[in-house]
Coordinates of C-alpha atoms (C1' of nucleotides) in Angstrom, one line a residue:
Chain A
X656 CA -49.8 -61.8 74.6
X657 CA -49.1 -58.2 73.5
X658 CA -45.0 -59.0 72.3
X659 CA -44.3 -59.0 68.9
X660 CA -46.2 -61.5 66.0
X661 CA -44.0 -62.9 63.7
X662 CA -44.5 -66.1 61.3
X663 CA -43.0 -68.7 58.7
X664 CA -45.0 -68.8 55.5
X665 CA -43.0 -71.6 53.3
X666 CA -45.3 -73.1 50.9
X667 CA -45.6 -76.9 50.3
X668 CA -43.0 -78.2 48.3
X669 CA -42.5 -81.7 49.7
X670 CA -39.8 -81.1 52.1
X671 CA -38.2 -78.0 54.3
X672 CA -36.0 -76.4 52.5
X673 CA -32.5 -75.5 54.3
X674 CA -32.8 -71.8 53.5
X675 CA -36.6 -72.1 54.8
X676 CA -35.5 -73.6 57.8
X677 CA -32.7 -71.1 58.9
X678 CA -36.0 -68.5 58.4
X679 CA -38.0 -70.3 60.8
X680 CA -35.2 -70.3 63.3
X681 CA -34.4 -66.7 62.9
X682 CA -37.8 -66.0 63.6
X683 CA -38.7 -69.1 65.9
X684 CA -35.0 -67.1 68.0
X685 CA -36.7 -63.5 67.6
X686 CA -40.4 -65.0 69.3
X687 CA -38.1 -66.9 72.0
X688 CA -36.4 -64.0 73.1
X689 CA -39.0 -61.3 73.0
X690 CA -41.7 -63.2 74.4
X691 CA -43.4 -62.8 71.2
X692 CA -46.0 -65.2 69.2
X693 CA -44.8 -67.9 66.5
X694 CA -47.0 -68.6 63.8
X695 CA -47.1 -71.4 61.0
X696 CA -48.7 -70.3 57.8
X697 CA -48.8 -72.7 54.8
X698 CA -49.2 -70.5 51.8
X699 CA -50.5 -73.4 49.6
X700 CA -52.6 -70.9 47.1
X701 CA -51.0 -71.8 43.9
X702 CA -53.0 -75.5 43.7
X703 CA -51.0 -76.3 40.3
X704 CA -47.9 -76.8 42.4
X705 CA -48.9 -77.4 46.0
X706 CA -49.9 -80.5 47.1
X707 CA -52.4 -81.1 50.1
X708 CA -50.1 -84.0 51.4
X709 CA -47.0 -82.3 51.4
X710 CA -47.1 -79.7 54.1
X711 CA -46.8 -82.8 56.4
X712 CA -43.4 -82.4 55.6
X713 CA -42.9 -79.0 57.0
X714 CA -44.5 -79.5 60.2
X715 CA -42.5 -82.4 61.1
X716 CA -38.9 -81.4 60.1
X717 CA -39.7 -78.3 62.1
X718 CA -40.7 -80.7 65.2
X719 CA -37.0 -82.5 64.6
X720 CA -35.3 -79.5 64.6
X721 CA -37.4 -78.6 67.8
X722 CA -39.2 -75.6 66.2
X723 CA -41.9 -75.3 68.1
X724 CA -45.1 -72.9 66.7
X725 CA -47.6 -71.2 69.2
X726 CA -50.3 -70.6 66.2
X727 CA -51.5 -72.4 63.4
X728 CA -50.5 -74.3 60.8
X729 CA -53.1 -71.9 58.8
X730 CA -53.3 -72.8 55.5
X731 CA -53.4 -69.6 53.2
X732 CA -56.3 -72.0 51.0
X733 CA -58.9 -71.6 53.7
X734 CA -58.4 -67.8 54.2
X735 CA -59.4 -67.3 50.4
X736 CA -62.5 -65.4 51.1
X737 CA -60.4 -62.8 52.8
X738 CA -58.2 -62.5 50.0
X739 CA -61.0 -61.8 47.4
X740 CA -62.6 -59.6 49.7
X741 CA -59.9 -57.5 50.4
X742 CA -59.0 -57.6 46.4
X743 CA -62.8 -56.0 45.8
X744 CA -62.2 -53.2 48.7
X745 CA -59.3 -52.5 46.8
X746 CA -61.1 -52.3 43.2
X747 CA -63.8 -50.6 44.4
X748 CA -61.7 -47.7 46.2
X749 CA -59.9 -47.5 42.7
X750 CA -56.6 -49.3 43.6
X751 CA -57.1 -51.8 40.7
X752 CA -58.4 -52.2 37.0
X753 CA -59.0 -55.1 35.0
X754 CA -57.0 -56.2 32.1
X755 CA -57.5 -58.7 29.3
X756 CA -54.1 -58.5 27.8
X757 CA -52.6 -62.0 27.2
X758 CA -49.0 -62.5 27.7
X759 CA -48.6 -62.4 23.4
X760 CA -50.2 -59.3 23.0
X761 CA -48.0 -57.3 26.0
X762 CA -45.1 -58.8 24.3
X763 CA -45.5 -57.7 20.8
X764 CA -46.4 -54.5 21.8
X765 CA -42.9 -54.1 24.2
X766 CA -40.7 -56.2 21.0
X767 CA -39.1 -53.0 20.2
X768 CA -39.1 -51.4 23.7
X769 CA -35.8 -52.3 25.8
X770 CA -38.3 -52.7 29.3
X771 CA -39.9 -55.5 29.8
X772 CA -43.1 -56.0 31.6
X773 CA -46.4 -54.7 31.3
X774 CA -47.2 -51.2 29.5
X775 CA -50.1 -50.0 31.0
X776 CA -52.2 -50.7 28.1
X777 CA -55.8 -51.0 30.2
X778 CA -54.9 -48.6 33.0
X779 CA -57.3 -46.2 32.0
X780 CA -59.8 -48.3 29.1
X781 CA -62.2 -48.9 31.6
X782 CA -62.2 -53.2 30.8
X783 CA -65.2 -54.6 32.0
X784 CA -63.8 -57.7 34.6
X785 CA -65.1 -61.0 33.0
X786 CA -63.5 -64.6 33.3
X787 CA -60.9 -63.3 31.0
X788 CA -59.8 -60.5 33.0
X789 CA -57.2 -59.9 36.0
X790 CA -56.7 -57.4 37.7
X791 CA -53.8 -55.2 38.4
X792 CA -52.4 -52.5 40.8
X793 CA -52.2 -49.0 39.6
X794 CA -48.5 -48.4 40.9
X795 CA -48.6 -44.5 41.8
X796 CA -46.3 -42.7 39.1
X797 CA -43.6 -41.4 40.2
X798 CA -42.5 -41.0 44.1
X799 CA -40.8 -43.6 45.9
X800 CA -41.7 -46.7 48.5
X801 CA -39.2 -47.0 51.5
X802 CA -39.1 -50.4 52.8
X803 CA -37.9 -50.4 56.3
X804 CA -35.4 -53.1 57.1
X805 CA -34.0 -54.0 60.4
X806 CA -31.2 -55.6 58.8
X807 CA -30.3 -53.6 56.4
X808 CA -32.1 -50.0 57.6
X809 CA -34.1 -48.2 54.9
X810 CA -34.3 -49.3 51.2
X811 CA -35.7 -47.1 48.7
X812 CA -37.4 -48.0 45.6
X813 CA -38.5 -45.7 42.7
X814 CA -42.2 -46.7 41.7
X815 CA -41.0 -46.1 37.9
X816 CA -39.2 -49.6 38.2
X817 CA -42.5 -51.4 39.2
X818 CA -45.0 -52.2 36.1
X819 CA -48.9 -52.6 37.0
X820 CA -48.8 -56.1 38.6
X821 CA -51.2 -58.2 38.6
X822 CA -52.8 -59.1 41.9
X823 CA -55.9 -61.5 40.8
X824 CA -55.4 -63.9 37.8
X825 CA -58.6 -64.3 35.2
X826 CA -59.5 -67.6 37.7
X827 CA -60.3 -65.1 40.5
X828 CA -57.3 -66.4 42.6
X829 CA -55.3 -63.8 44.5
X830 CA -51.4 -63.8 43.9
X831 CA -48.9 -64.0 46.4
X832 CA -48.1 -60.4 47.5
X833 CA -51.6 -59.2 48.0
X834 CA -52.2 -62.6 50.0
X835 CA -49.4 -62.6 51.8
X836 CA -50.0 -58.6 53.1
X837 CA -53.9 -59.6 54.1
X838 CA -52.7 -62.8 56.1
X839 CA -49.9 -60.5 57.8
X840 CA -52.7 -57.9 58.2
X841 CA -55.4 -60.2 60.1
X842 CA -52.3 -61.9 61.9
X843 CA -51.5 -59.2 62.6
X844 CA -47.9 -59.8 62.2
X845 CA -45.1 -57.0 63.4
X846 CA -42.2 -58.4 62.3
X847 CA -41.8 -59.8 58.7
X848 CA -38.7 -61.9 58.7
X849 CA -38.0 -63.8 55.0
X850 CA -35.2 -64.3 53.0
X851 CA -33.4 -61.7 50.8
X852 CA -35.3 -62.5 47.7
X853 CA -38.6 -61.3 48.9
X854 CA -37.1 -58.0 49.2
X855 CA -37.8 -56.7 45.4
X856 CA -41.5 -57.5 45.8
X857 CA -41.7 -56.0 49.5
X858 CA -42.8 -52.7 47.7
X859 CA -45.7 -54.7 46.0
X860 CA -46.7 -55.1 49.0
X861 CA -46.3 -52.1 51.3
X862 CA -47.7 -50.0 48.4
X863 CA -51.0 -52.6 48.7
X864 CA -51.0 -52.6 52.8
X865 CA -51.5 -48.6 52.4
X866 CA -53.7 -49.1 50.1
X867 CA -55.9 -51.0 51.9
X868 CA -55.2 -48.8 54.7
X869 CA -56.9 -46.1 52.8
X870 CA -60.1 -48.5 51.2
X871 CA -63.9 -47.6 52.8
X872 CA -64.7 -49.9 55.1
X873 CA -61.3 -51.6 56.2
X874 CA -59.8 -50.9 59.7
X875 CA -56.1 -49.3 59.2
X876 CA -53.2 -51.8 60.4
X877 CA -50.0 -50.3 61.1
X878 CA -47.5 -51.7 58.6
X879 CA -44.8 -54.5 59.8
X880 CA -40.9 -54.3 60.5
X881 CA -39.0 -55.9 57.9
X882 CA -35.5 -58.1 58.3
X883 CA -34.8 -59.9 54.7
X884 CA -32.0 -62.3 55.3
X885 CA -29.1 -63.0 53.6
X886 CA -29.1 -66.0 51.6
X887 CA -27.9 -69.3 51.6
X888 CA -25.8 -69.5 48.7
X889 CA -24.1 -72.8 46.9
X890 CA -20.6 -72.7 45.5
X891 CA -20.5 -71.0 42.7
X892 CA -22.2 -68.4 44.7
X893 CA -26.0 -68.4 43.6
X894 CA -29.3 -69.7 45.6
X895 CA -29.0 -73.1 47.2
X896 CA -31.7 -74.5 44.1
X897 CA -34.0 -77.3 44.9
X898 CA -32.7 -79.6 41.7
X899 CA -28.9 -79.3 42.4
X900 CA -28.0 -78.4 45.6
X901 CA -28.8 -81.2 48.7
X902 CA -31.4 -78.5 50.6
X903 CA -34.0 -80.8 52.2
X904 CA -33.8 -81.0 55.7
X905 CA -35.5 -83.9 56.2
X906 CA -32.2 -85.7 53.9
X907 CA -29.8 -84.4 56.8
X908 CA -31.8 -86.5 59.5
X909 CA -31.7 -88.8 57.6
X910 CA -28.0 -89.3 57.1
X911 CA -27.9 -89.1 60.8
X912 CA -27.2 -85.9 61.3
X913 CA -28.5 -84.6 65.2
X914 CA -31.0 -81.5 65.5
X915 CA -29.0 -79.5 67.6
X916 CA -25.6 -79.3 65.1
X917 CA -28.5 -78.9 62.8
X918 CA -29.6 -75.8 64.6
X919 CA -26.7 -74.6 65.7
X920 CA -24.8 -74.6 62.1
X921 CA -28.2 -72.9 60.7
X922 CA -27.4 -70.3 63.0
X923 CA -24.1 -69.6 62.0
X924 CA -25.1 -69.1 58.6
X925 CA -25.3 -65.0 59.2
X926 CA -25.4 -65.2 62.8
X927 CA -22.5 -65.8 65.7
X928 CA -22.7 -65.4 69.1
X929 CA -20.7 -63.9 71.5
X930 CA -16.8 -64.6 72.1
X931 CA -14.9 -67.0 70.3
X932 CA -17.2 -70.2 70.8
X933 CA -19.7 -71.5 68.2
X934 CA -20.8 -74.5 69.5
X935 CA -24.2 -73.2 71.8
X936 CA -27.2 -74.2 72.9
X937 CA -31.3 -73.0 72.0
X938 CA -30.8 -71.4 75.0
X939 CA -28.0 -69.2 74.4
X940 CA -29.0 -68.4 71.3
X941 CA -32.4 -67.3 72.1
X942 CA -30.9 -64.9 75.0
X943 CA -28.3 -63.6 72.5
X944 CA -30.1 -63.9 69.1
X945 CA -30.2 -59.9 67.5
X946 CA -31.6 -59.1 64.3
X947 CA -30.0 -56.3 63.7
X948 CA -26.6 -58.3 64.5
X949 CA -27.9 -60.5 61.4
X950 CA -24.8 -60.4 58.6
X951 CA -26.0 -58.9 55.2
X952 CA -24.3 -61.1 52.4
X953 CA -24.9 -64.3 52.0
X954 CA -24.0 -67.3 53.2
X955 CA -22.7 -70.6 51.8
X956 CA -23.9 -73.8 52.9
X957 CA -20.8 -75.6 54.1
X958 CA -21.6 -79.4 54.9
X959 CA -18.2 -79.8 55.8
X960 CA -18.3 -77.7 58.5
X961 CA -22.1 -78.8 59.4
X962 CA -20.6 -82.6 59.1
X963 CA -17.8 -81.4 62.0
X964 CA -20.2 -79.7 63.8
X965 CA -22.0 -83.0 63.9
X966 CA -18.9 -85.1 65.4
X967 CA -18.7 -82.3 68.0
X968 CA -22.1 -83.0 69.1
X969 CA -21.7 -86.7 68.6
X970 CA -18.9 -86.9 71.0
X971 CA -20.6 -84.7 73.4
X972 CA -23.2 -87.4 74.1
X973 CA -23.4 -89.8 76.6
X974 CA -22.5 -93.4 75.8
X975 CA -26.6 -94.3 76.7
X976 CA -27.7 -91.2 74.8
X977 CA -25.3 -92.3 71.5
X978 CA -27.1 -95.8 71.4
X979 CA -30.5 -93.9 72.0
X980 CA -29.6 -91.8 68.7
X981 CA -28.2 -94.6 66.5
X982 CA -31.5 -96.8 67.1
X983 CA -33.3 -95.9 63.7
X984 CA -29.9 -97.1 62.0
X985 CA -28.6 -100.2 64.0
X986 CA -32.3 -101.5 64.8
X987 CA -34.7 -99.8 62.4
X988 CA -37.1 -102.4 62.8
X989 CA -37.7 -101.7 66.9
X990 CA -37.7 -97.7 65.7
X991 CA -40.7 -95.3 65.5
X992 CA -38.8 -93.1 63.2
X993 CA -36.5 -94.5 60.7
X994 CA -34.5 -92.8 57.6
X995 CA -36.2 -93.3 54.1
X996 CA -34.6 -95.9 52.2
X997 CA -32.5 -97.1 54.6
X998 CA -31.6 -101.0 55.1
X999 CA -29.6 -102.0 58.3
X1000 CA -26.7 -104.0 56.4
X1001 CA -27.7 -107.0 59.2
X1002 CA -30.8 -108.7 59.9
X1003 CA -32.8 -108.2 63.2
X1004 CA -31.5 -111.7 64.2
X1005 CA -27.9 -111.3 63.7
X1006 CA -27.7 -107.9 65.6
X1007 CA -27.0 -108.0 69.5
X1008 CA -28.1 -105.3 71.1
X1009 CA -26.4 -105.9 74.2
X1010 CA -23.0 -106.5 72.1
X1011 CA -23.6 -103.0 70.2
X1012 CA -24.1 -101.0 73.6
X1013 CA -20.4 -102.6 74.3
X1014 CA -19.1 -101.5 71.1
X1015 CA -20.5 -98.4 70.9
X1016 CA -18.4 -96.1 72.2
X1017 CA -15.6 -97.1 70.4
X1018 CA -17.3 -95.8 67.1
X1019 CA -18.8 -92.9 68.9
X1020 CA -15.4 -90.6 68.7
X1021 CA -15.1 -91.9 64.9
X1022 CA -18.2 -91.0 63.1
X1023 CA -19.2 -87.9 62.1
X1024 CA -23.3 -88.7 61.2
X1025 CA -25.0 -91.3 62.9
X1026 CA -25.5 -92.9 59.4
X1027 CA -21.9 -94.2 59.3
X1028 CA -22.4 -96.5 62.8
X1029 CA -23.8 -99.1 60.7
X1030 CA -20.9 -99.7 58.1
X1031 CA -18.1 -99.3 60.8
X1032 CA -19.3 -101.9 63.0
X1033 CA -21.2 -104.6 60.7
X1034 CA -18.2 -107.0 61.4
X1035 CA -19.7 -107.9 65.0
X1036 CA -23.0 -109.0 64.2
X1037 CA -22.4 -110.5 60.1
X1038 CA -21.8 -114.4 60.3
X1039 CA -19.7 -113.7 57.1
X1040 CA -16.9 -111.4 57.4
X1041 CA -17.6 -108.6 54.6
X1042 CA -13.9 -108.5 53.3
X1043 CA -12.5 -105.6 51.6
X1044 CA -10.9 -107.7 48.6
X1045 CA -8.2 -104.9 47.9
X1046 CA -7.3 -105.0 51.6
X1047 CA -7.3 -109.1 51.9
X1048 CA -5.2 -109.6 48.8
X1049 CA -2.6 -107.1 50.2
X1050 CA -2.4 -107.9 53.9
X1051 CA -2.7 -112.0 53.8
X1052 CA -3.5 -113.6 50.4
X1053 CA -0.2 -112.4 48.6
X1054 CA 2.0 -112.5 51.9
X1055 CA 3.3 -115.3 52.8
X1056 CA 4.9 -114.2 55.9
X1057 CA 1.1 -112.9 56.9
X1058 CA -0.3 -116.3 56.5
X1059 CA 2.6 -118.3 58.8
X1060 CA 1.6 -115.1 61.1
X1061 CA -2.4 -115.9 61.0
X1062 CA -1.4 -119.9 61.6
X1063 CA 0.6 -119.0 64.6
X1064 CA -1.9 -116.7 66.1
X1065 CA -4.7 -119.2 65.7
X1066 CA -2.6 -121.2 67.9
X1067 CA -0.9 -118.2 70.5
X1068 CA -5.3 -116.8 70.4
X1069 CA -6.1 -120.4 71.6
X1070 CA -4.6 -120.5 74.9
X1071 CA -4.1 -116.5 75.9
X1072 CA -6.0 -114.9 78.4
X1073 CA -9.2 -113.2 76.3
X1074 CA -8.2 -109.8 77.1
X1075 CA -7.5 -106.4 74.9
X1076 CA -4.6 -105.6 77.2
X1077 CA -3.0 -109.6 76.6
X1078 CA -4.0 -109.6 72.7
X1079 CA -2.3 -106.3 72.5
X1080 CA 0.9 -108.3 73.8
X1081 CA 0.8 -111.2 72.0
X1082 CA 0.4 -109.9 69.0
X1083 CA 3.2 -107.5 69.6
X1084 CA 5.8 -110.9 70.4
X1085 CA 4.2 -112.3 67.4
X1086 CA 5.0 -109.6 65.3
X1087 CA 8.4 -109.7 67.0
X1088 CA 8.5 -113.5 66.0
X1089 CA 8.2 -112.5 62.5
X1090 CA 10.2 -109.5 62.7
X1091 CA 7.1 -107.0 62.6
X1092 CA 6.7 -103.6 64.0
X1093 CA 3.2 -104.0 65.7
X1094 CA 1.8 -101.6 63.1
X1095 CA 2.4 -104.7 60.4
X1096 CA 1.7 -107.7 62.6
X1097 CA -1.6 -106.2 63.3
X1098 CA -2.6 -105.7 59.6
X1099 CA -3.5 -109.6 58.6
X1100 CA -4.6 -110.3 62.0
X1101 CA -7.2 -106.8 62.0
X1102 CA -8.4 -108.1 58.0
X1103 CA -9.0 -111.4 58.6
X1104 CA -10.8 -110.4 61.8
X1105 CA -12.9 -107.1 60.7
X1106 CA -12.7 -107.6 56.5
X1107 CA -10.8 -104.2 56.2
X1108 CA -7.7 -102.0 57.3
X1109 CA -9.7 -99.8 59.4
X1110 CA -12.3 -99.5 61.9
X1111 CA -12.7 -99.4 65.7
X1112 CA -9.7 -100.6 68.1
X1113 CA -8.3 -103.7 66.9
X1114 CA -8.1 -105.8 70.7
X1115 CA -11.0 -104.5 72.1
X1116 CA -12.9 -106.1 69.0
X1117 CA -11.5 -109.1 69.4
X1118 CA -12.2 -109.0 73.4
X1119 CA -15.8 -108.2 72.4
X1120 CA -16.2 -111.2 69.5
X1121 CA -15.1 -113.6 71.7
X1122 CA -12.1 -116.3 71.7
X1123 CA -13.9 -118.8 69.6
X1124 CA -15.5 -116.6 66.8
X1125 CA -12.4 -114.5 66.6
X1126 CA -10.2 -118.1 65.8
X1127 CA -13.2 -119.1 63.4
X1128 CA -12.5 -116.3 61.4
X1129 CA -8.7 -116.6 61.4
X1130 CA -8.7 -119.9 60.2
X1131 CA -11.7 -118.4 57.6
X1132 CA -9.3 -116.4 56.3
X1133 CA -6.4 -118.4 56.2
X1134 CA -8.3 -121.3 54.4
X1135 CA -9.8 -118.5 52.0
X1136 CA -6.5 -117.0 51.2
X1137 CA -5.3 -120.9 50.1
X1138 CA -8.3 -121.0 47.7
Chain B
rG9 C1' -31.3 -54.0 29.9
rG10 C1' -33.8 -52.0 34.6
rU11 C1' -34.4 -51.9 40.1
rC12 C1' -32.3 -53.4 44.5
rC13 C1' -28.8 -55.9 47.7
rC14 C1' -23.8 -57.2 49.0
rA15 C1' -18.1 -57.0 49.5
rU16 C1' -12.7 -59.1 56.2
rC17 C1' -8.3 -65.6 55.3
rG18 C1' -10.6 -71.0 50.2
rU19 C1' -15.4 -71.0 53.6
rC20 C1' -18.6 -69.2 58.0
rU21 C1' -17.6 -65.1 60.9
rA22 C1' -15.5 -61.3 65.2
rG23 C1' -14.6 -56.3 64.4
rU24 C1' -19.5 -50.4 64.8
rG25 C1' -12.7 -44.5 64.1
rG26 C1' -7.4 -45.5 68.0
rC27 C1' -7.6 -52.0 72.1
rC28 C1' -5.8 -54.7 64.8
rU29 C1' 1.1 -56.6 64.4
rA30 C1' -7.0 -58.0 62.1
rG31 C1' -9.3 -62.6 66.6
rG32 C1' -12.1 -67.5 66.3
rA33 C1' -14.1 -71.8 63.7
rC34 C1' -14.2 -75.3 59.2
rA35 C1' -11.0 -76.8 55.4
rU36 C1' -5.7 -77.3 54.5
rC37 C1' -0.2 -78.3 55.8
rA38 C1' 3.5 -80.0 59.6
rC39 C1' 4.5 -82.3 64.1
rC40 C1' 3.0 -85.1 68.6
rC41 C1' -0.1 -89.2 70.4
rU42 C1' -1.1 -94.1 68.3
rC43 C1' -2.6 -101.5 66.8
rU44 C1' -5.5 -99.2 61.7
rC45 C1' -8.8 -95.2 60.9
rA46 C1' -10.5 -91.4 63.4
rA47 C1' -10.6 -88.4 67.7
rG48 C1' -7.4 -85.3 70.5
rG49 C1' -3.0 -81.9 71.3
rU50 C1' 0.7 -78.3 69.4
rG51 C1' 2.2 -75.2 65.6
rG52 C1' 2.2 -73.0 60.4
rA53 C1' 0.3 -70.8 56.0
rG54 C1' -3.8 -67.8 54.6
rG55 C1' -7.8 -62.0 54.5
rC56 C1' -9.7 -56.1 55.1
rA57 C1' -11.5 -56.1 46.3
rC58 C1' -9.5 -51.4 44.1
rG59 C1' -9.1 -46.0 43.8
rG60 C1' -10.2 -41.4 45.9
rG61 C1' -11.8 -38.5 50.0
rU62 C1' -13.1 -37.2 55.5
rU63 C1' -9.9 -37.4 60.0
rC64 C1' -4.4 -36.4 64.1
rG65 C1' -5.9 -41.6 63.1
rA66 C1' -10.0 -46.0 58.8
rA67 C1' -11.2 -52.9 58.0
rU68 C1' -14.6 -49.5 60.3
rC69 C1' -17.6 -43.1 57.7
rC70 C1' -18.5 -40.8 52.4
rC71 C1' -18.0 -41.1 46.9
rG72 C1' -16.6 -43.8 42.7
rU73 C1' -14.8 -48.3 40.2
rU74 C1' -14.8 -53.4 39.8
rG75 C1' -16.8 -57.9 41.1
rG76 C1' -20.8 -61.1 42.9
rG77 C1' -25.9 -61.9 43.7
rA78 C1' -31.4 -61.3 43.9
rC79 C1' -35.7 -59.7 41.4
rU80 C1' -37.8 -58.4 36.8
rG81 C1' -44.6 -64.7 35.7
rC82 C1' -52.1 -64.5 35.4
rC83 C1' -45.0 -68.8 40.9
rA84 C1' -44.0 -68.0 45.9

RNA sequence: GGUCCCAUCGUCUAGUGGCCUAGGACAUCACCCUCUCAAGGUGGAGGCACGGGUUCGAAUCCCGUUGGGACUGCCA
């Protein structure tokens, strides 16, 4: 495989994170189309906040989303050695010095200085490294680092801006951006492609890649291509955040939301194909899919849009493929997957499987997530009709010309043939009885049936419930609304 | 504060100097369809942040202003 190398480095948080997940496509699209290699690094160094068990998570919202990885996972943990190693190539070529300031004494030496940071205080004292030590990078004074950026072509940035970071902490574990450049370097990734924010510690880390470039002993790599993508940005315009924005992936599947609107509205978000239609398939994208096409600002996360998308694919399904989908929400129990904290509102005895493939496809052009199945058509399987009070007391308990309408129905229902088409009819020359437009006569007859004022096609429900259940209810209600 | 990034309808975007009277999608409004709710159909409103330049010609190129954002940790 000699085509490009790129990967997706999140690090264990507990879930995939939206933004994450739009990088993994835009570089799972940029593998796809060049031929190139996928890889799946977990960068799980910092073990205060990463937890073992979580990078489960990743891995398997990237299978739903169909994000298939020709390397790894590698988790950064187990390349440690390399890390340290390449951290003593570098302090022995000179590249870093140790440093026992604590954060106190830095910052009461800079309390009358405008710049934060770090001063340089041990860059020349000559420390010796102990348990109390890290060590930093000697940033080069003066000059300039160019990062160069697909997206957004060559960025500058002055090395007077960058302090002396620090690139091993006292307990011998190597930071991110040194890390990061060794994994890319034995990878040997080409093509770094990461959100926006890693852009202001790119430098960090092209400055270190040279460096090591230049250590004895350590075999020059050619640096990568950068593309940092715009972000994904809330409404009030700042990073999608973990605490208050809805960002994990995994909570979209399991509202019912279908991979491939999931996909497809991720690439939207700083992407569009060609002409005026946005609704396209993996394969399009991959064969269209451009990073330097890739928008620079960022994006917001629209669910409403996402949430149409959704319908759009929805509706595009075949009726067989719909039930397929809604299985983990009609019939958890008989499902491999199923949504976290999710209860079917019936029990595996009440539903009828055979009566929900009938139903289905009048629900399937109303729902926008396959979440909202469930609520729409509990009425067919509940013994006891789940009445929407507001609704009732409207349509039939405070109308008395609803409740001689329900009494003659239960009678007209008894003897008519058992057909939407005929119920359609009789209702309409009951409503005409009563002097009703259709529109009202349906009302008490659709709330004592179904529990509320809308739902699925009033006559085809009642086709599909059957004669005798659909008078049981009538006379239900009527008895209810004389209570 | 410093460094960097960004700037087309409310939102996501098309647009790479003349095809722009700025196109599409979501949202929104109206109408149609209609047994409810949706879906669907038709139509409407809505934008190049501002100011200078360059050019015969600028949404497109340059500069500045303003506005927004990211980063600035012994996190990633």
């Amino acid at each position: 495989m000699t085509g490009p190398r790129v990967r997706f480095a999140p690090s264990p948080t507990g879930f995939l994170h939206v933004g994450s997940a739009r990088a993994s496509l835009f570089n799972w699209l940029f593998a796809r189309q060049t031929g190139g290699t996928f890889i799946l690094r977990i960068e799980d160094t910092d073990a205060e906040r990463n937890r073992p068990e979580w990078f489960g998570a990743i891995t398997s919202a990237m299978t739903w989303l169909g994000l298939d990885y020709d390397e790894g996972p590698f988790l950064q943990s187990e390349l440690l050695a390399d890390h340290a190693a390449s951290a003593e190539a570098l302090f022995a070529n000179g590249y870093l010095y140790a440093c026992d300031c604590t954060r106190e004494e830095i910052d009461e030496r800079l309390k009358h200085h405008a710049k934060p940071g770090y001063d340089g205080y041990c860059r020349d004292r000559q420390v010796a490294r102990s348990e109390r030590t890290a060590l930093r990078f000697r940033v080069p004074e003066g000059g300039v680092t160019v990062v160069p950026d697909l997206i957004r072509g060559d960025v500058t940035f002055p090395h007077d801006s960058y302090e002396d970071f620090i690139v091993v902490r006292s307990n011998g574990v190597v930071l991110y951006p040194l890390a990061n450049a060794v994994d890319d370097r034995s990878m040997k990734i080409t093509h770094i492609i990461r959100g926006e924010d890693l852009l202001p510690t790119t430098p960090k880390q092209v400055m270190m890649w040279e460096a090591l470039n230049h250590c004895d002993g350590i075999e020059p790599v050619d640096h990568p291509h950068y593309a940092h993508l715009p972000l994904l940005v809330n409404d009030q315009r700042k990073k999608l955040s973990k605490r208050k924005d809805p960002v994990a992936v995994e909570s979209y599947r399991d509202q019912g939301y279908l991979s491939d609107a999931m996909v497809n509205y991720l690439a939207l978000l700083g992407w569009s194909p060609k002409g005026d239609v946005e609704i396209v398939g993996r394969d399009t994208m991959i064969a269209q899919f451009r990073l330097e096409d890739v928008s620079h600002s960022p994006a917001l996360f629209d669910v409403k849009k996402l949430l149409h998308m959704n319908g759009e694919y929805l509706r595009m399904l075949t009726t067989e493929q719909f039930v397929e989908a809604a299985q983990p929400w009609v019939a958890p129990w008989g499902s491999e997957w199923r949504p976290t904290n999710y209860e079917a509102p019936w029990t595996e005895r009440q539903f009828d499987p055979a009566l929900f493939r009938q139903v289905a496809h009048l629900v399937q052009e109303r729902v926008g997530t396959l979440g909202e199945i469930a609520a729409m058509v509990s009425f067919f399987f509940l013994d006891d009709v789940p009445y929407d009070e507001a609704a009732f007391d409207k349509t039939i308990r405070h109308d008395e010309v609803a409740k001689a309408l329900l009494a003659s129905a239960i009678e007209t229902f008894g003897s008519v043939e058992w057909t939407a088409v005929v119920l359609h009819d009789a209702t309409l020359a009951l409503g005409t009885a009563f002097d009703l437009v259709l529109r009202k006569s349906q009302a008490p007859i659709r709330c004592a049936v179904t529990g509320t004022l809308v739902g699925p096609p009033l006559f085809e429900s009642m086709e599909l419930l059957g004669r005798d259940e659909v008078i049981r209810r009538l006379r239900a209600a009527v008895a209810r609304a004389g209570e």
